[in-house]
PDB file of C-alpha atoms in Angstrom:
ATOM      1  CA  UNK H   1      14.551  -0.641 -14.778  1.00 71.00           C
ATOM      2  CA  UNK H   2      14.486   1.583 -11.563  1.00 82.00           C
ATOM      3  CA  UNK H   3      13.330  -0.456  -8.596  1.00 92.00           C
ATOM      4  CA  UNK H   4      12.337   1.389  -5.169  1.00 94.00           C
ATOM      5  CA  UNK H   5      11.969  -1.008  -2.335  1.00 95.00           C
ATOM      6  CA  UNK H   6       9.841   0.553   1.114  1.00 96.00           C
ATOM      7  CA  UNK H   7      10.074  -2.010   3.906  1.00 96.00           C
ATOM      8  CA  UNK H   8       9.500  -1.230   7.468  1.00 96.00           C
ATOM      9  CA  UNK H   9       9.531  -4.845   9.096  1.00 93.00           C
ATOM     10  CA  UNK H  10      13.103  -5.538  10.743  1.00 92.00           C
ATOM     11  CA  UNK H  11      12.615  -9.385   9.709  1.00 92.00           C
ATOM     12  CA  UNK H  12      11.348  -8.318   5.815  1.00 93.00           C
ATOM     13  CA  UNK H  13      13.834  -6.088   5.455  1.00 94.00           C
ATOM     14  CA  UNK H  14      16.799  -8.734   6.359  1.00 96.00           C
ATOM     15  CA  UNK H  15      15.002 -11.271   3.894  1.00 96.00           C
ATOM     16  CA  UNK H  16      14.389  -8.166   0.882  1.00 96.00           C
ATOM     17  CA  UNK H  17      17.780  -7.541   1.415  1.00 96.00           C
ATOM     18  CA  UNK H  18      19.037 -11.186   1.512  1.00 97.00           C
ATOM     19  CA  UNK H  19      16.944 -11.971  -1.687  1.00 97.00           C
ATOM     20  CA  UNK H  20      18.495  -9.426  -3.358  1.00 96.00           C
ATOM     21  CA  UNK H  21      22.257 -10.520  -2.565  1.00 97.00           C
ATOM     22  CA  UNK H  22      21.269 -14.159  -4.283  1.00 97.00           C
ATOM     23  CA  UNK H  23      19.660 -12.581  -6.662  1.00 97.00           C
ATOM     24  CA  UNK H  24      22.323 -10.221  -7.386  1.00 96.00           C
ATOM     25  CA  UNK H  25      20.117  -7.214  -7.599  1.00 94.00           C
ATOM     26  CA  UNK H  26      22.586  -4.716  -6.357  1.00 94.00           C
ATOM     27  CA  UNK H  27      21.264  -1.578  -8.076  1.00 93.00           C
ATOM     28  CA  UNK H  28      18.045  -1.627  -5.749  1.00 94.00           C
ATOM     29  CA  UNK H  29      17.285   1.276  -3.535  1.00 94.00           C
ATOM     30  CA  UNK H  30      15.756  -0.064   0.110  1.00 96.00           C
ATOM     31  CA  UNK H  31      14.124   2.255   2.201  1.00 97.00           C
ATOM     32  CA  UNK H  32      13.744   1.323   5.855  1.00 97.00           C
ATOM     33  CA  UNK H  33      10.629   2.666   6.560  1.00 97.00           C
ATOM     34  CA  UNK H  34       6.833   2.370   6.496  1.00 97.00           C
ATOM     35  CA  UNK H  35       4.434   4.677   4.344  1.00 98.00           C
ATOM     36  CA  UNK H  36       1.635   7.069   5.654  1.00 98.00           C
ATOM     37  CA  UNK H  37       0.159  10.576   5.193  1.00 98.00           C
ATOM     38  CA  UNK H  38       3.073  12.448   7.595  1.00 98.00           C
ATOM     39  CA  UNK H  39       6.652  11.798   8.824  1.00 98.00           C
ATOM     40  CA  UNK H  40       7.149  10.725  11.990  1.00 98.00           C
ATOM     41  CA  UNK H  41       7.492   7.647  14.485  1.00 98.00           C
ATOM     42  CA  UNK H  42       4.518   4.825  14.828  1.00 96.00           C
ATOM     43  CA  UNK H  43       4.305   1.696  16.348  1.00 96.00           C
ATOM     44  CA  UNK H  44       4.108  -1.373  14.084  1.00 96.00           C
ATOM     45  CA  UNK H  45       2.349  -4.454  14.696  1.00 94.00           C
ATOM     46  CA  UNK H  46       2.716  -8.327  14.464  1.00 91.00           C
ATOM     47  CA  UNK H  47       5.568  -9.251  11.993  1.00 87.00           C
ATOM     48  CA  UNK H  48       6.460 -10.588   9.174  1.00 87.00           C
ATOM     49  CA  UNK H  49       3.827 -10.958   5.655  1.00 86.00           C
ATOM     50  CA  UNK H  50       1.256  -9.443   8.681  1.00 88.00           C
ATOM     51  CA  UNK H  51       3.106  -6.631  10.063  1.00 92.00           C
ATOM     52  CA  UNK H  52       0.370  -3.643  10.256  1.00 95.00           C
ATOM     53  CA  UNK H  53       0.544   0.026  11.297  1.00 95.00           C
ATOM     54  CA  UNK H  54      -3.133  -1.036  12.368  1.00 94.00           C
ATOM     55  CA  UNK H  55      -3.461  -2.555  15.823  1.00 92.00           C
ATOM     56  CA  UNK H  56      -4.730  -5.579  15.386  1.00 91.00           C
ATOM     57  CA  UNK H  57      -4.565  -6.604  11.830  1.00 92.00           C
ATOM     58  CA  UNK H  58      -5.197 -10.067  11.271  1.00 88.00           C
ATOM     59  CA  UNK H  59      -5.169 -11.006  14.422  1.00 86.00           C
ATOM     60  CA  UNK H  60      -1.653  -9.601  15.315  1.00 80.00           C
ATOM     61  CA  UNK H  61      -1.505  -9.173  19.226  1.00 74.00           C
ATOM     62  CA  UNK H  62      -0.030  -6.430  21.170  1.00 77.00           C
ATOM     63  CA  UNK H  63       3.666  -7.407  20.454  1.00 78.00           C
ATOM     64  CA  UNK H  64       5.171  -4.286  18.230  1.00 88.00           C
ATOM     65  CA  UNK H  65       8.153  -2.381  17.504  1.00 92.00           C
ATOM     66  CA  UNK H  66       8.808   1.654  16.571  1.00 95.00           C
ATOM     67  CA  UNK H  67       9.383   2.569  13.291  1.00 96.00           C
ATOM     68  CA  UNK H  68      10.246   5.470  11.052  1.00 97.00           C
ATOM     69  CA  UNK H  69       7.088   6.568   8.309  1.00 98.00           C
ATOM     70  CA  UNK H  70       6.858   9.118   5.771  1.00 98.00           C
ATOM     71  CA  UNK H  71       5.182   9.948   2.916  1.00 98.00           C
ATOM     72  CA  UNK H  72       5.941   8.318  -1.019  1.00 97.00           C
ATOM     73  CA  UNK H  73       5.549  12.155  -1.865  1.00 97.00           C
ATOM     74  CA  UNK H  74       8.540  12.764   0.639  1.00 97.00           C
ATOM     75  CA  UNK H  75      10.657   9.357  -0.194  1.00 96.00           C
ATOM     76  CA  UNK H  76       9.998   9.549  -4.026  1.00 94.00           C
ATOM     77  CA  UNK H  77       9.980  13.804  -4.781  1.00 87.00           C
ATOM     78  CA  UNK H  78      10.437  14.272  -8.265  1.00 89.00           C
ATOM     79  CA  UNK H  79      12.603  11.516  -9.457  1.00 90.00           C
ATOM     80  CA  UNK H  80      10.475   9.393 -11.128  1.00 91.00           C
ATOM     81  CA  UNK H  81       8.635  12.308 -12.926  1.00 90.00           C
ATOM     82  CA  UNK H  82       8.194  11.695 -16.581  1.00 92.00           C
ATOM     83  CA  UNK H  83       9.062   8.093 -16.623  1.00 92.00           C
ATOM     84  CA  UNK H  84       6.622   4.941 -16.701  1.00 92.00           C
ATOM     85  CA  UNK H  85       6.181   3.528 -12.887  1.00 94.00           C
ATOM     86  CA  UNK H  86       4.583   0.633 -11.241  1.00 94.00           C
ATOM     87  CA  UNK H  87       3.368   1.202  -7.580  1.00 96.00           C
ATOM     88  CA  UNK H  88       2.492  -2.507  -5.372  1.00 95.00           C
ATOM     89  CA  UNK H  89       1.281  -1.809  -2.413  1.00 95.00           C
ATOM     90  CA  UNK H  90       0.600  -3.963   0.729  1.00 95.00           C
ATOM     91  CA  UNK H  91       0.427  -1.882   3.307  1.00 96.00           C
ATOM     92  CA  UNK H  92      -1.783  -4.716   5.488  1.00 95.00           C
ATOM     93  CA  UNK H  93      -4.725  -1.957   6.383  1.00 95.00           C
ATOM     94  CA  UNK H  94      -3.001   1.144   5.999  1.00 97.00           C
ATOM     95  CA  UNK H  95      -3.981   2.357   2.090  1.00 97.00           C
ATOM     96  CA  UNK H  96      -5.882   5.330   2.840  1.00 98.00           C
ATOM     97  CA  UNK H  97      -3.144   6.930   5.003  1.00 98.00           C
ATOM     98  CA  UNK H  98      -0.321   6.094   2.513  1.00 98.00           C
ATOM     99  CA  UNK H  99      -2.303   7.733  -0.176  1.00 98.00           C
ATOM    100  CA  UNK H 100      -3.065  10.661   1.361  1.00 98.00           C
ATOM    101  CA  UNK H 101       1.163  10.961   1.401  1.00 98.00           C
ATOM    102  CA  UNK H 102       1.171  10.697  -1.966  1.00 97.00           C
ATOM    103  CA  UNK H 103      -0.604  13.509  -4.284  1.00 96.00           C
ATOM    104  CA  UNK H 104       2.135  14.482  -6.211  1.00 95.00           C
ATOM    105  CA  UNK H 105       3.086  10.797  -7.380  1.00 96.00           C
ATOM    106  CA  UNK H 106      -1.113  10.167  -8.011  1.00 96.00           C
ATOM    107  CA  UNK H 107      -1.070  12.690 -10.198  1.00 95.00           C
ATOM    108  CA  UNK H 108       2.115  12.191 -12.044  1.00 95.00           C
ATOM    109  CA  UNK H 109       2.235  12.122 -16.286  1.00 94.00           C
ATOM    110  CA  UNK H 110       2.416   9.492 -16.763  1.00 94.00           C
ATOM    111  CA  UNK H 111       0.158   8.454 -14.356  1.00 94.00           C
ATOM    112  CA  UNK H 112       1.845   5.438 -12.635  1.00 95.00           C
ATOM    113  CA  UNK H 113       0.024   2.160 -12.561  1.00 94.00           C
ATOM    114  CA  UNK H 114      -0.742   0.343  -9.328  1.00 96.00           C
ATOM    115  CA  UNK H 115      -1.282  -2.454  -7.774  1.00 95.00           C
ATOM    116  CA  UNK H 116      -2.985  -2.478  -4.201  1.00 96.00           C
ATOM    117  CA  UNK H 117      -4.413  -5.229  -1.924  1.00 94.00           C
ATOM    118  CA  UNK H 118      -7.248  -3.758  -0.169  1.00 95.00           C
ATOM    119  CA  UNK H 119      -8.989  -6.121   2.206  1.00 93.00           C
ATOM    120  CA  UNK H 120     -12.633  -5.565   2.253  1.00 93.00           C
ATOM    121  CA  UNK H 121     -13.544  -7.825   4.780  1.00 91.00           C
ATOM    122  CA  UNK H 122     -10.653 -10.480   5.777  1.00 92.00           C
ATOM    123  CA  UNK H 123      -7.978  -9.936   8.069  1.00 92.00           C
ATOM    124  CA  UNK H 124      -9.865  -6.471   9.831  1.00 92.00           C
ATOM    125  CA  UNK H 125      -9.093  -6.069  13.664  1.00 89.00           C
ATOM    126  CA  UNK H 126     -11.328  -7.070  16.063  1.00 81.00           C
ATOM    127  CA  UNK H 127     -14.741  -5.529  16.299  1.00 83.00           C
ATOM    128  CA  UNK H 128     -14.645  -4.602  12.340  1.00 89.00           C
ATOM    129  CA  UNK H 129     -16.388  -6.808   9.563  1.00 90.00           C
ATOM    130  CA  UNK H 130     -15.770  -4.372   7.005  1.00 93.00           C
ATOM    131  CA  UNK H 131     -12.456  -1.732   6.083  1.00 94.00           C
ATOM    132  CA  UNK H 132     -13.891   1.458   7.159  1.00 94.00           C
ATOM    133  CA  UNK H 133     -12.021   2.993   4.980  1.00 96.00           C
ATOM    134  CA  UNK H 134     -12.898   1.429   1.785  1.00 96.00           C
ATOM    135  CA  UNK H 135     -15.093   4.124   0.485  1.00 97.00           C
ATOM    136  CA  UNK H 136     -12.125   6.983   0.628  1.00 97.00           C
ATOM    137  CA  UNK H 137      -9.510   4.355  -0.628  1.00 97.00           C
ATOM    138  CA  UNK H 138     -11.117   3.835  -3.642  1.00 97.00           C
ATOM    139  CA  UNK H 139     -12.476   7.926  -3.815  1.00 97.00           C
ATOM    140  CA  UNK H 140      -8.843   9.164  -4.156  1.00 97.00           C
ATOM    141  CA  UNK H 141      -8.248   6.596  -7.061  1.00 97.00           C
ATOM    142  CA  UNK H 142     -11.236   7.716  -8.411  1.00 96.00           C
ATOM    143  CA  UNK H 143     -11.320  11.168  -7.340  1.00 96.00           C
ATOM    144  CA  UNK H 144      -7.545  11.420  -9.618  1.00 96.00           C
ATOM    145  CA  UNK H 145      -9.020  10.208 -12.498  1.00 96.00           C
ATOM    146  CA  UNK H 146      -8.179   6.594 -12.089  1.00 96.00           C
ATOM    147  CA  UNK H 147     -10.341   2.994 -12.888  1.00 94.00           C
ATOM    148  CA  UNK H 148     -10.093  -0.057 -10.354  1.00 94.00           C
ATOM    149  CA  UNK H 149     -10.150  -3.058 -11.663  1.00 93.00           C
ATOM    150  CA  UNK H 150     -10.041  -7.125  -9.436  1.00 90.00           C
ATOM    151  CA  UNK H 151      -6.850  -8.318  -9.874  1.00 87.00           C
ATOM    152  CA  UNK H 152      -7.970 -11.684 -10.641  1.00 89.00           C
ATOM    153  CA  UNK H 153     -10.292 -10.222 -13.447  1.00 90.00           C
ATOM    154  CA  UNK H 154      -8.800  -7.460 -15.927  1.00 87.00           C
ATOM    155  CA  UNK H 155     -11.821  -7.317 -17.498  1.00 92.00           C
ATOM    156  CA  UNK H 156     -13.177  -5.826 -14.337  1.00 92.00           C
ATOM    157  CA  UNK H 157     -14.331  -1.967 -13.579  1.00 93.00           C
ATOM    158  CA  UNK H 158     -15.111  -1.318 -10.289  1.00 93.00           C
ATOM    159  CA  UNK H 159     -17.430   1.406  -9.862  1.00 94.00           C
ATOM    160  CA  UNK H 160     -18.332   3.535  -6.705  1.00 94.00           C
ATOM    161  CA  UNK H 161     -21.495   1.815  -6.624  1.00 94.00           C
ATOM    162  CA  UNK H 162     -19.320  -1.372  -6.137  1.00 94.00           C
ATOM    163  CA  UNK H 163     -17.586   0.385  -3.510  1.00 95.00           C
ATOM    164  CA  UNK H 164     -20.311   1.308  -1.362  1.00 95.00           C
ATOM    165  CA  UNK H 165     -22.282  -2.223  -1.901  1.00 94.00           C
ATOM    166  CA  UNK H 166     -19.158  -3.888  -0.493  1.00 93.00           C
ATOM    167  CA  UNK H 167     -18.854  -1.657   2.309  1.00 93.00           C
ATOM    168  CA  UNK H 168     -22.390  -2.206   3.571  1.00 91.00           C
ATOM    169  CA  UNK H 169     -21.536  -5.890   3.548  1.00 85.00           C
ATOM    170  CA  UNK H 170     -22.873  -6.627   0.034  1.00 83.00           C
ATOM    171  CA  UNK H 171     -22.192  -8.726  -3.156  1.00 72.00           C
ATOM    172  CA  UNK H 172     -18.335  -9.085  -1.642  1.00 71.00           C
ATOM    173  CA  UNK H 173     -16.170 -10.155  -4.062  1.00 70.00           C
TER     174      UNK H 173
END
């Protein structure tokens, strides 16, 4: 088992880290850095289980700290071609831009399976009631031949239709 670690958060990195000492989980690789759709420098916000890319995420105030991003394209290339992965994502707002860095691991064979929290309505910065960018989160899943399915319900297929209901503020899971 192969285990890839991406942690931006100065504070979540210390405790990923720490957690893996105790749990003696020495052959993990830990990335320092936060995922988007290009390499560079962005501020982060908040801290901790809340730390966003998005200014005001869940209420996080102005307090924030610089820090590295690239792409899972760019931090993952080809080395986990060919082999079974698991993707889990909580990227606390930022979905859309961290897929858009990664095409190539989309549409890997196998494709990979993953796991993403996407908030439809909780936790949104001030002013928004709904992700804006719920629509084209779910499109590229869609759009690479994937199904979407409610975490808490496997029997679950979430269609477009679904989608676009929740993002007009209706039938909200």
């Amino acid at each position: 088992l192969r285990v890839v670690a991406v942690e931006p958060d100065e504070r979540n990195l210390k405790l990923l880290m720490r957690n893996c000492e105790i749990n003696a989980w020495m052959d993990i690789e830990v990335l320092p850095v936060a995922v988007g759709d290009q390499a560079g420098l962005q501020p982060i916000y908040g801290g901790g289980t809340a730390a966003s890319l998005v200014q005001g995420w869940a209420g996080a105030g102005t307090a924030r700290q610089l820090v590295a991003v690239d792409t899972l394209d760019s931090l993952l290339g080809e080395r986990l071609a060919g082999q079974r992965v698991l993707v889990l994502m909580d990227v606390e707002g930022f979905e859309l831009q961290a897929l858009k860095g990664a095409h190539r691991l989309l549409r890997m064979n196998p494709a990979p399976d993953w796991i993403v929290e996407v908030c439809i309505n909780e936790h949104q910065p001030t002013g928004r009631a709904v992700n804006p960018h719920l629509e084209e989160t779910f499109a590229v899943f869609h759009d690479c031949g994937y199904e979407a399915q409610l975490f808490t319900d496997p029997d679950s297929r979430i269609s477009a239709a679904d989608v676009s209901s929740w993002a007009q503020g209706e039938l909200i899971p």
